[in-house]
XYZ file of C-alpha atoms in Angstrom:
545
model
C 12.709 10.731 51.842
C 14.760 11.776 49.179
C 18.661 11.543 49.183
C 19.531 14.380 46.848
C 19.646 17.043 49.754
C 20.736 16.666 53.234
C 18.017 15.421 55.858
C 17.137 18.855 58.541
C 15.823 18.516 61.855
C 13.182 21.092 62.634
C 12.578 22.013 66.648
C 9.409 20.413 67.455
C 8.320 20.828 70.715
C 4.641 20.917 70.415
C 5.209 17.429 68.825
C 5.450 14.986 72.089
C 5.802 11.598 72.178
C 5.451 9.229 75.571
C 7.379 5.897 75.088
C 6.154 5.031 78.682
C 4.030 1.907 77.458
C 6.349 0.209 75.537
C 9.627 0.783 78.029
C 7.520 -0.932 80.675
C 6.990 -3.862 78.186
C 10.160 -4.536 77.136
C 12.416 -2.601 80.052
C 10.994 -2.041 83.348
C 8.760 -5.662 82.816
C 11.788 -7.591 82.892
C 14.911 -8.511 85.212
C 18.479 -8.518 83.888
C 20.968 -10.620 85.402
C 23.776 -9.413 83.204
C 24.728 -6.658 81.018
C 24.231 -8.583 77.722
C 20.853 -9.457 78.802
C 19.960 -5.375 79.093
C 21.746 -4.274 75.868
C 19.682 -7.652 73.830
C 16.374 -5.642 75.421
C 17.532 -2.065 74.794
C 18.166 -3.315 71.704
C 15.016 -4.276 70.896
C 13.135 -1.495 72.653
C 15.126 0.898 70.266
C 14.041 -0.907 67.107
C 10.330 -0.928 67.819
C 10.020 2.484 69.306
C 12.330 4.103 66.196
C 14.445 5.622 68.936
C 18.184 5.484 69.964
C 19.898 6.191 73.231
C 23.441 6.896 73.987
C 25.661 7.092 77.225
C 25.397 10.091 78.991
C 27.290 8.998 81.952
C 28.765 5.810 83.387
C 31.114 3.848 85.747
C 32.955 0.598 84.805
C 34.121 -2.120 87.419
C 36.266 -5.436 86.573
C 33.317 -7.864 86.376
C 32.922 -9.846 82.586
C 29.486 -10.385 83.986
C 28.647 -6.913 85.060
C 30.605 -4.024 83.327
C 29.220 -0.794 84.660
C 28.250 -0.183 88.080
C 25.550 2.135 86.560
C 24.777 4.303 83.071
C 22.675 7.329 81.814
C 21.253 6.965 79.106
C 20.045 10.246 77.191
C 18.134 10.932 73.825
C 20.334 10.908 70.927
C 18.381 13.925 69.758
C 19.018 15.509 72.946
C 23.133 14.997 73.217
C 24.415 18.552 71.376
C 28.167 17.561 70.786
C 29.397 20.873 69.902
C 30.908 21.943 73.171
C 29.808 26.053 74.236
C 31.945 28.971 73.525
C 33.587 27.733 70.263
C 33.054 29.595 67.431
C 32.118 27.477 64.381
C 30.065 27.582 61.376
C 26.309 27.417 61.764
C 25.698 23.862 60.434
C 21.988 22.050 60.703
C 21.974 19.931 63.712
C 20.263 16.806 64.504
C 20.114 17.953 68.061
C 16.553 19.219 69.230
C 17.119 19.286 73.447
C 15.316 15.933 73.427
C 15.140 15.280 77.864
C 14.086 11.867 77.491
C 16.460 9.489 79.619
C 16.802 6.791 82.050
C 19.515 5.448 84.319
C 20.260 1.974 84.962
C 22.209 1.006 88.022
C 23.385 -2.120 89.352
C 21.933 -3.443 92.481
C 23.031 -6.496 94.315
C 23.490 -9.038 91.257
C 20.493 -7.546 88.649
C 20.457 -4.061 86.973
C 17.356 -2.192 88.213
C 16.238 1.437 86.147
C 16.578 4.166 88.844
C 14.390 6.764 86.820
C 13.215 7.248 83.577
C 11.687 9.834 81.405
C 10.033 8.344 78.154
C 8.595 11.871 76.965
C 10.130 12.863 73.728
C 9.431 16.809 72.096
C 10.192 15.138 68.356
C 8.107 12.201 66.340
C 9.497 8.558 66.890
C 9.158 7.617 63.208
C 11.358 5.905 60.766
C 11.436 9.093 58.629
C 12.466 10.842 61.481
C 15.515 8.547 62.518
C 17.045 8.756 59.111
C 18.516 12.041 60.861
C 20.393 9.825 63.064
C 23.747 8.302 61.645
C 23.430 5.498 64.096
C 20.065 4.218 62.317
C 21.719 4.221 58.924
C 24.988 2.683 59.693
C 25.686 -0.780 58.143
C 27.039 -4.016 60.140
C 30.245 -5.178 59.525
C 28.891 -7.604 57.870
C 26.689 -5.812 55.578
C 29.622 -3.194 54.924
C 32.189 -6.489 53.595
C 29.544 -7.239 51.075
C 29.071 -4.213 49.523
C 33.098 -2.951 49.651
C 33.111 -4.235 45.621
C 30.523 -2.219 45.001
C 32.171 0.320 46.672
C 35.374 -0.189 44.679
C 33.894 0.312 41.296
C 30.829 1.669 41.610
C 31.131 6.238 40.791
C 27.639 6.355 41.360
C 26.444 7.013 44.657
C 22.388 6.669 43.958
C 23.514 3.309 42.631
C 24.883 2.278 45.723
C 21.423 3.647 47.843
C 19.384 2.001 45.952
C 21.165 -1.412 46.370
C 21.340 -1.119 50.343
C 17.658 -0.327 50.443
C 16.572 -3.284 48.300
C 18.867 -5.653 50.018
C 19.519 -4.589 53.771
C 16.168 -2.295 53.699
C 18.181 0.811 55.179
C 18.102 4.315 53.800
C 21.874 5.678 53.511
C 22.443 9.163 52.140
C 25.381 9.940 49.842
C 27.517 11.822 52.265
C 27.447 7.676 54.080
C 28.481 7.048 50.510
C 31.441 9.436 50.585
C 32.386 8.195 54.265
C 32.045 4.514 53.389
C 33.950 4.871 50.023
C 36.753 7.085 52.113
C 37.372 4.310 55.158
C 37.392 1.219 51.781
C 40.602 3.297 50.591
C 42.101 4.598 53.058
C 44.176 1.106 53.795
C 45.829 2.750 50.165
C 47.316 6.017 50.745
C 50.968 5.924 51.226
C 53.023 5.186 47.715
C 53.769 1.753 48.317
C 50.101 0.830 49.120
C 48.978 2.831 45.981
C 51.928 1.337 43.745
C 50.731 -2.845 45.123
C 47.304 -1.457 43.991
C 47.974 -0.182 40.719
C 50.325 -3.465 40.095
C 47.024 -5.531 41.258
C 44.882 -3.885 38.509
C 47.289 -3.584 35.307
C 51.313 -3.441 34.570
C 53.242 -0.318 36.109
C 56.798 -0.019 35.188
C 59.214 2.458 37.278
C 62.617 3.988 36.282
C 65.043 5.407 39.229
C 67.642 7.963 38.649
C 70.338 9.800 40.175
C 69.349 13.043 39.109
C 67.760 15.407 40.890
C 68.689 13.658 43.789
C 70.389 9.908 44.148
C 67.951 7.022 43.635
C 64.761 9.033 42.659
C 61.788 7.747 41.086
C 61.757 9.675 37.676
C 59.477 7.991 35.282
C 56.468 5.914 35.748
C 54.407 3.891 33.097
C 51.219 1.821 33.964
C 47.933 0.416 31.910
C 44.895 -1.528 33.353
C 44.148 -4.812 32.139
C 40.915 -3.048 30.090
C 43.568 -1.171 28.620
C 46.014 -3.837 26.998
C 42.393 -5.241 25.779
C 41.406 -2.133 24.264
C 44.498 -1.804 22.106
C 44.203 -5.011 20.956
C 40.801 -4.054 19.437
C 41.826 -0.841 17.709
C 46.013 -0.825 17.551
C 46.057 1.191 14.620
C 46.161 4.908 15.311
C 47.383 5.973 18.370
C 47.396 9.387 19.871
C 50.033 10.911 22.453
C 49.807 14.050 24.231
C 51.571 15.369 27.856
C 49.518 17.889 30.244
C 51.045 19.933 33.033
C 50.120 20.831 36.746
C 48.391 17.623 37.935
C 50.472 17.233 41.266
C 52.898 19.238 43.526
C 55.669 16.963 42.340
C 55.676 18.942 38.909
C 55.776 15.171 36.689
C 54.371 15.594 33.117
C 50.907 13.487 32.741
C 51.623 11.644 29.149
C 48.226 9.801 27.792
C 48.740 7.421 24.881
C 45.067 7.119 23.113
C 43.616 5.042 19.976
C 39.813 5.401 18.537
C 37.733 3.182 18.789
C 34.376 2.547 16.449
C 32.254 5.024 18.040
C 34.804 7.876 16.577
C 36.471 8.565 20.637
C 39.495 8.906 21.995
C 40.328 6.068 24.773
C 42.958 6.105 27.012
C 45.159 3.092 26.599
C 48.776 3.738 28.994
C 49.610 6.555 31.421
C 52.762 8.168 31.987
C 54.490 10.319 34.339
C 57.650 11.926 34.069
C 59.805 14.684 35.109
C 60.955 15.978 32.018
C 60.246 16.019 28.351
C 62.891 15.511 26.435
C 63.735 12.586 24.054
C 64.745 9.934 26.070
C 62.295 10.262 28.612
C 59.299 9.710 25.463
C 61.446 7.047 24.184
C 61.706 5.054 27.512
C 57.209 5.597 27.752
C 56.894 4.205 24.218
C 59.113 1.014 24.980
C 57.174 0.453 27.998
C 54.501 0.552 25.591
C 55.607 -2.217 23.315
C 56.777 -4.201 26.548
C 53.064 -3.612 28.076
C 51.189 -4.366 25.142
C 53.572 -7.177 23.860
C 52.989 -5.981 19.898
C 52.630 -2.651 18.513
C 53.422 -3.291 14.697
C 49.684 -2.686 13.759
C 50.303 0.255 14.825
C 50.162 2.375 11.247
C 49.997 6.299 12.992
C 50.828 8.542 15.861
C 49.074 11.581 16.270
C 50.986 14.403 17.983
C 51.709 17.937 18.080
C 54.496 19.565 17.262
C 57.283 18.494 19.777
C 60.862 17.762 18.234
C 61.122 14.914 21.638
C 57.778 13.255 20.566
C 59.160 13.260 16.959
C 62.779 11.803 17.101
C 61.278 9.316 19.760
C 58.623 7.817 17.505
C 61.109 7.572 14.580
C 63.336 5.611 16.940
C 61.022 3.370 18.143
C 58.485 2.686 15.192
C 60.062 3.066 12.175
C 57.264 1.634 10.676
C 54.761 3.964 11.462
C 53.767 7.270 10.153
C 53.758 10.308 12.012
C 50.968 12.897 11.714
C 51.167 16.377 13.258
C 48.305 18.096 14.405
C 46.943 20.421 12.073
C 45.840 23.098 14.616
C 49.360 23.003 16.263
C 50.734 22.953 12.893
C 48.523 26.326 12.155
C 48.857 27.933 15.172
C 53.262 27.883 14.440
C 52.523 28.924 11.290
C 50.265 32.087 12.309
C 53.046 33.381 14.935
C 55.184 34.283 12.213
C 52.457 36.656 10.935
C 50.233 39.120 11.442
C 48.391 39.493 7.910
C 44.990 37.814 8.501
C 45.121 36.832 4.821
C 48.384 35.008 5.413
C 47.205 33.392 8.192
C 43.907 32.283 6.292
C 45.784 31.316 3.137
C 48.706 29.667 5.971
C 45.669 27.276 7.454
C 44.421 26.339 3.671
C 48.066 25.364 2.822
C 47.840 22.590 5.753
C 43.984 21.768 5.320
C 44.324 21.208 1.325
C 43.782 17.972 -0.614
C 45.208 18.552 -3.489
C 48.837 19.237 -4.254
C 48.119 21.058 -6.883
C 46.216 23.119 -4.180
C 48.992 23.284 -1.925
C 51.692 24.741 -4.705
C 49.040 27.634 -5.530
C 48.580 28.437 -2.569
C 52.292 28.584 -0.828
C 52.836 30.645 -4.289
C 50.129 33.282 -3.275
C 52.220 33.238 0.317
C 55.441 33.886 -0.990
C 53.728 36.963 -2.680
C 52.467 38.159 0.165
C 54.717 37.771 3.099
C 58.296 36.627 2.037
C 59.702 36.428 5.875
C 56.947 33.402 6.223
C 57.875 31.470 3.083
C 61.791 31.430 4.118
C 60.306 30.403 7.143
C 58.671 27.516 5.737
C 61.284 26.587 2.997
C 64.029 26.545 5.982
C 61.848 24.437 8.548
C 58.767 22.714 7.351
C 59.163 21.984 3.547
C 61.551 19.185 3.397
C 59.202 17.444 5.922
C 55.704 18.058 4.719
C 54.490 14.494 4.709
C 54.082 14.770 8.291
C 51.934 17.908 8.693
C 50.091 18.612 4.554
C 47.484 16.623 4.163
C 47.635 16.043 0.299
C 51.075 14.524 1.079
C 49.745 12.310 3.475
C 46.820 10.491 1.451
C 47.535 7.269 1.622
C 48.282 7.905 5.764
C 45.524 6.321 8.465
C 44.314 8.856 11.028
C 40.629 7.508 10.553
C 39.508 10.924 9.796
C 40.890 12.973 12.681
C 44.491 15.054 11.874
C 44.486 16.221 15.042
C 45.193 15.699 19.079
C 42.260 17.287 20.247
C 40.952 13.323 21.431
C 43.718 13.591 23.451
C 43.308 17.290 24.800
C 39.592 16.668 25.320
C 40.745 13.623 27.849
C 43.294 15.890 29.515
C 40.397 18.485 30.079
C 38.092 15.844 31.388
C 41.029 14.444 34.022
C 41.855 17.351 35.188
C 38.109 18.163 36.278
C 39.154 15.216 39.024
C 43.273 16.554 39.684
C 44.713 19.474 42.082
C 47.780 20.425 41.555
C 48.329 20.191 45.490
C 48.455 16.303 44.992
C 50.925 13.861 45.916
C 52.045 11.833 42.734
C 50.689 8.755 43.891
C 47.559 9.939 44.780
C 46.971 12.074 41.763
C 47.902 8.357 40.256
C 45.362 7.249 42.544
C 42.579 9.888 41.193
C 43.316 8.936 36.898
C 42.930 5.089 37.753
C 39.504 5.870 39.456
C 38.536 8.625 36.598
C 39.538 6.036 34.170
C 37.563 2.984 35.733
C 34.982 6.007 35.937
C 34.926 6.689 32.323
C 35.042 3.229 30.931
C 31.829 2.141 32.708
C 30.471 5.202 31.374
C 31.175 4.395 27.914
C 30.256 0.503 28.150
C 27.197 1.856 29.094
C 26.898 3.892 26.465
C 27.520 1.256 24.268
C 25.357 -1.383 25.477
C 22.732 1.416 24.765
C 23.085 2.247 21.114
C 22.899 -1.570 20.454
C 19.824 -1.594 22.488
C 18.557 0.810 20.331
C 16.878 1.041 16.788
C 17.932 3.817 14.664
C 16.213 5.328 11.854
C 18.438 6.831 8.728
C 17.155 8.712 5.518
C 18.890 6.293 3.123
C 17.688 4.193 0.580
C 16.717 0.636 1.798
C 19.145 -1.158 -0.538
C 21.943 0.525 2.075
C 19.897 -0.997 5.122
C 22.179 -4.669 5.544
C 25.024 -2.726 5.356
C 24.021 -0.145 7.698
C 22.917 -2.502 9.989
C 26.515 -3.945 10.478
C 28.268 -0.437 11.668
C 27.807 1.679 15.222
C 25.824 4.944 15.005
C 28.957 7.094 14.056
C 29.889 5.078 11.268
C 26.746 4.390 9.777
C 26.157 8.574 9.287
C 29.772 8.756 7.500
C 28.507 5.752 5.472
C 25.687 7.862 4.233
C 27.160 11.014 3.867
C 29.595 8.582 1.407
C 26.330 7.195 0.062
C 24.990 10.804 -0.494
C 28.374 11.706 -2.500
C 28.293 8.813 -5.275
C 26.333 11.122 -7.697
C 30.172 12.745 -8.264
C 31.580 9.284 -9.108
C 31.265 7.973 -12.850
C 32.816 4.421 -14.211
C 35.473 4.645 -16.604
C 36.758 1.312 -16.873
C 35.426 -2.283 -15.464
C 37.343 -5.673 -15.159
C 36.780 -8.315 -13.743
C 39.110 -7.697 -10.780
C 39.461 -3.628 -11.132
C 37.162 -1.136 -11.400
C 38.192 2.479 -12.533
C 36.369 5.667 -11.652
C 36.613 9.367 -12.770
C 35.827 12.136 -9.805
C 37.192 15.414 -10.321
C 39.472 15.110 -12.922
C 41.142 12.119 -10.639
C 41.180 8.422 -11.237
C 40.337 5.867 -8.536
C 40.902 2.566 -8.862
C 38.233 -0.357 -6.737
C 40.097 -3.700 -6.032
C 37.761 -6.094 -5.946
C 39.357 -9.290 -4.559
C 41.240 -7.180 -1.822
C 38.359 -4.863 -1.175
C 40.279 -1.991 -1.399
C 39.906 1.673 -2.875
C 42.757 4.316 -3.647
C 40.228 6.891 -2.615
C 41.213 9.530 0.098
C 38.243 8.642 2.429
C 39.135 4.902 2.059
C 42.808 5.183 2.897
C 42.408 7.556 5.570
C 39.001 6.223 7.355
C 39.104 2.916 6.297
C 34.881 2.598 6.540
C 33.484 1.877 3.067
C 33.735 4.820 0.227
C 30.988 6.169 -2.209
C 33.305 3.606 -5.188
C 32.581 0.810 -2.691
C 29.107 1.187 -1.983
C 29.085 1.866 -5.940
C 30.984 -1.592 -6.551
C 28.542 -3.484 -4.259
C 24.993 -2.095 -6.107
C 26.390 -2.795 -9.420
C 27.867 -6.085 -8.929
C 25.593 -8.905 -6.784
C 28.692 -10.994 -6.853
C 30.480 -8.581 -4.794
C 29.925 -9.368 -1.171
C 34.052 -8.235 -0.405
C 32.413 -5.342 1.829
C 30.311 -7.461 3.982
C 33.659 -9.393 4.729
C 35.322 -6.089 5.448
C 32.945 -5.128 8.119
């Protein structure tokens, strides 16, 4: 039976079904002296016969020996719990006005059956039982071993396929959803969530006074993943806040870095109420107290915030600061309405060259004066952090801008309402994040599974060989380039090249280029590559990778 769709009960009552043989065997053949003695029988009347009973009716008396004075038992197939005259939706019911039942009543010191009825108008099947939730429920037992699975498992045919190979039940994924729902719901007041969080990573709080006296204002946590993830790639990191993730109005902040595969990966969440400087400046100490040493840190990404700015400045004066070109652009364009200003405005920040850059904030200031005061008065004097010809030498490993970031707030907020509590919309990113990082180890385990094929020359094979899918096509797109590259000048330690009127310059006991790509990417350059097919002493980029 398949689990994709929920199970229907069709109204069968040309299909009959007399039990009458079997609840002689195992009921009416037999004397019960207690009531343990009838439910171990019922028991196992119910799982050879595929059918299940419930109490219809009933009377209790103080005996430990002999608990009701008598029961009905009905069909569950023929109990119809939704109680006449109530208006509800029309929903697919398991109940088909089954009549079989029998009553059991207590007489003298044995339970005797008063009447029975062992006709049933549906199939007694195992199919047909998987319409009861009884039949699929899970011991207690059963449940305790699977609650890990539970806990970090997202996929629910996962978890059906591990309870039929192992307990031999069929569960459907709204038992999933149910199951999943009673494992968290020990976890859903703040302090619950907040031991949780504290369980799986470091969380950091800051209380205030303002808006109201001893108010939680600012929150900081990371997983354990996390901290381990930074550690691999610490050196570009991307920050970003998002709005309208919870009814308590707290800004989402999401530091990221890039890993080899070319993706963003959340590596510290934030929440705060406002924006301003000292609230970013208090997230990015956490961040150095959380990940114990951020000086390999070389960038931060970022848009166009002043707070974001004067925070990283403060606390990482050693990194450089890279603004993102599209919310560099998109300031830019407000000023104007010329679409020829605005196309010349984006080549000004996209450029390479400054000789580039000059001609073309020239060709600006004869067009639209108002926008080159504009610039002169607020962006000039700190170009490095937004022209890319001024930032050459400046890591961002080919991305200048925070759309890594943007793309993981659009992703979260697939799994956020805005009617959420703060703790559990904290709740909802730690699950989305344990979410996506299977995902992506997965992903990963794949493409080294795999064999790719690339349309390069063999001699490039052992090198490609050594880098993930996504860096082995910028590698030969390089590889592709080196036609533009001649020598100019060859030593034993340096070697010179001419490209486009520039000169680049190949150290060869660092392993090092002045090229743009190089500096910026740090995977090897066309002058590299070059370098390593021209020299068979050279074997600096194999240590590199």
């Amino acid at each position: 039976m398949s689990t994709n769709r929920p199970l229907q009960v069709v109204n069968s009552s040309d299909r009959s079904t007399d039990l009458s043989g079997i609840f002689a065997e195992y009921i009416l053949g037999k004397r019960f002296f207690s009531w343990d003695e009838f439910e171990k029988s019922l028991a196992e009347f119910q799982k050879l016969s595929y059918t299940h009973y419930v109490h219809n009716c009933s009377k209790t008396i103080p005996d430990a020996r002999f608990k009701y004075a008598y029961v009905g038992f009905k069909c569950t197939f023929g109990v119809n719990r939704t109680r006449p005259g109530l208006k509800l939706k029309n929903k697919s019911s398991k109940c088909c006005n089954c009549s079989s039942s029998f009553r059991v009543v207590l007489h003298y010191s044995e339970y005797i059956i008063a009447s029975h009825n062992m006709v049933h108008n549906h199939p007694c099947s195992r199919v047909y039982m998987q319409n009861d939730p009884w039949y699929r429920r899970l011991t207690v037992e059963e449940k305790e071993n699977i609650e890990p699975l539970l806990q970090q498992s997202h996929s629910s045919d996962e978890i059906i396929m591990h309870v039929k190979e192992k307990y031999n039940k069929d569960i459907t994924r709204i038992d999933v959803k149910n199951m999943k729902a009673a494992v968290n719901k020990g976890i859903s007041s703040r302090r619950d969530i907040f031991e949780f969080l504290k369980s799986r990573g470091k969380l950091m709080e800051y209380y205030s006074d303002e808006p109201i006296r001893n108010s939680l204002t600012r929150i900081c946590f990371a997983t354990y993943e996390q901290m381990e993830l930074y550690k691999q790639f610490p050196e570009v990191v991307g920050i970003d806040s998002t709005y309208n993730t919870n009814k308590g109005k707290y800004s989402l902040f999401q530091l990221l870095v890039t890993d080899n595969f070319g993706r963003g990966r959340p590596v510290l969440f934030a929440w705060t109420r406002k924006e301003f400087k000292r609230d970013v400046v208090w997230i990015l100490d956490c961040f150095r107290q959380i990940m114990e040493d951020t000086s390999k840190t070389e960038s931060f990404i970022m848009d166009c915030a002043q707070a974001e700015i004067a925070a990283v400045k403060l606390t990482h004066r050693q990194a450089h600061i890279v603004l993102c070109s599209f919310h560099v652009c998109r300031a830019f364009c407000r000023k104007t309405r010329n679409p020829i200003v605005k196309n010349y405005l984006c080549r000004l920040v996209q450029c390479k060259r400054r000789s580039e850059f000059n001609f073309y904030f020239r060709v600006i200031s004869r067009l639209d004066a108002n926008v080159s005061q504009y610039l002169q008065r607020r962006w000039m004097h700190r170009r490095e952090l937004w022209a890319a010809c001024f930032r050459d030498n400046v890591l961002t490993f080919g991305n200048d801008t925070n759309n890594r970031v943007e793309s993981s707030h659009k992703q979260m907020k697939r799994f956020l309402q805005r009617s959420d509590s703060l703790h559990k919309s904290m709740l909802k990113v730690y699950k989305w994040h344990k979410r996506s990082f299977s995902i992506i180890q997965q992903e990963a385990n794949i493409a080294q599974s795999r064999c790719f094929t690339y349309p390069c020359s063999q001699s490039l094979i052992p090198i490609i060989r050594l880098l993930t899918p996504y860096a082995a096509r910028k590698v030969i797109r390089e590889y592709q380039l080196r036609r533009w590259a001649t020598v100019e000048f060859e030593s034993f330690d340096y070697v010179f090249f001419k490209e486009n009127g520039n000169t680049v310059q190949v150290d060869l006991s660092a392993c090092t280029c002045t090229c743009f790509t190089f500096q910026t990417c740090r995977y090897p350059c066309r002058h590299l590559l070059l370098v390593h097919f021209r020299k068979p002493y050279f074997t600096g980029i194999f240590a590199f990778l």
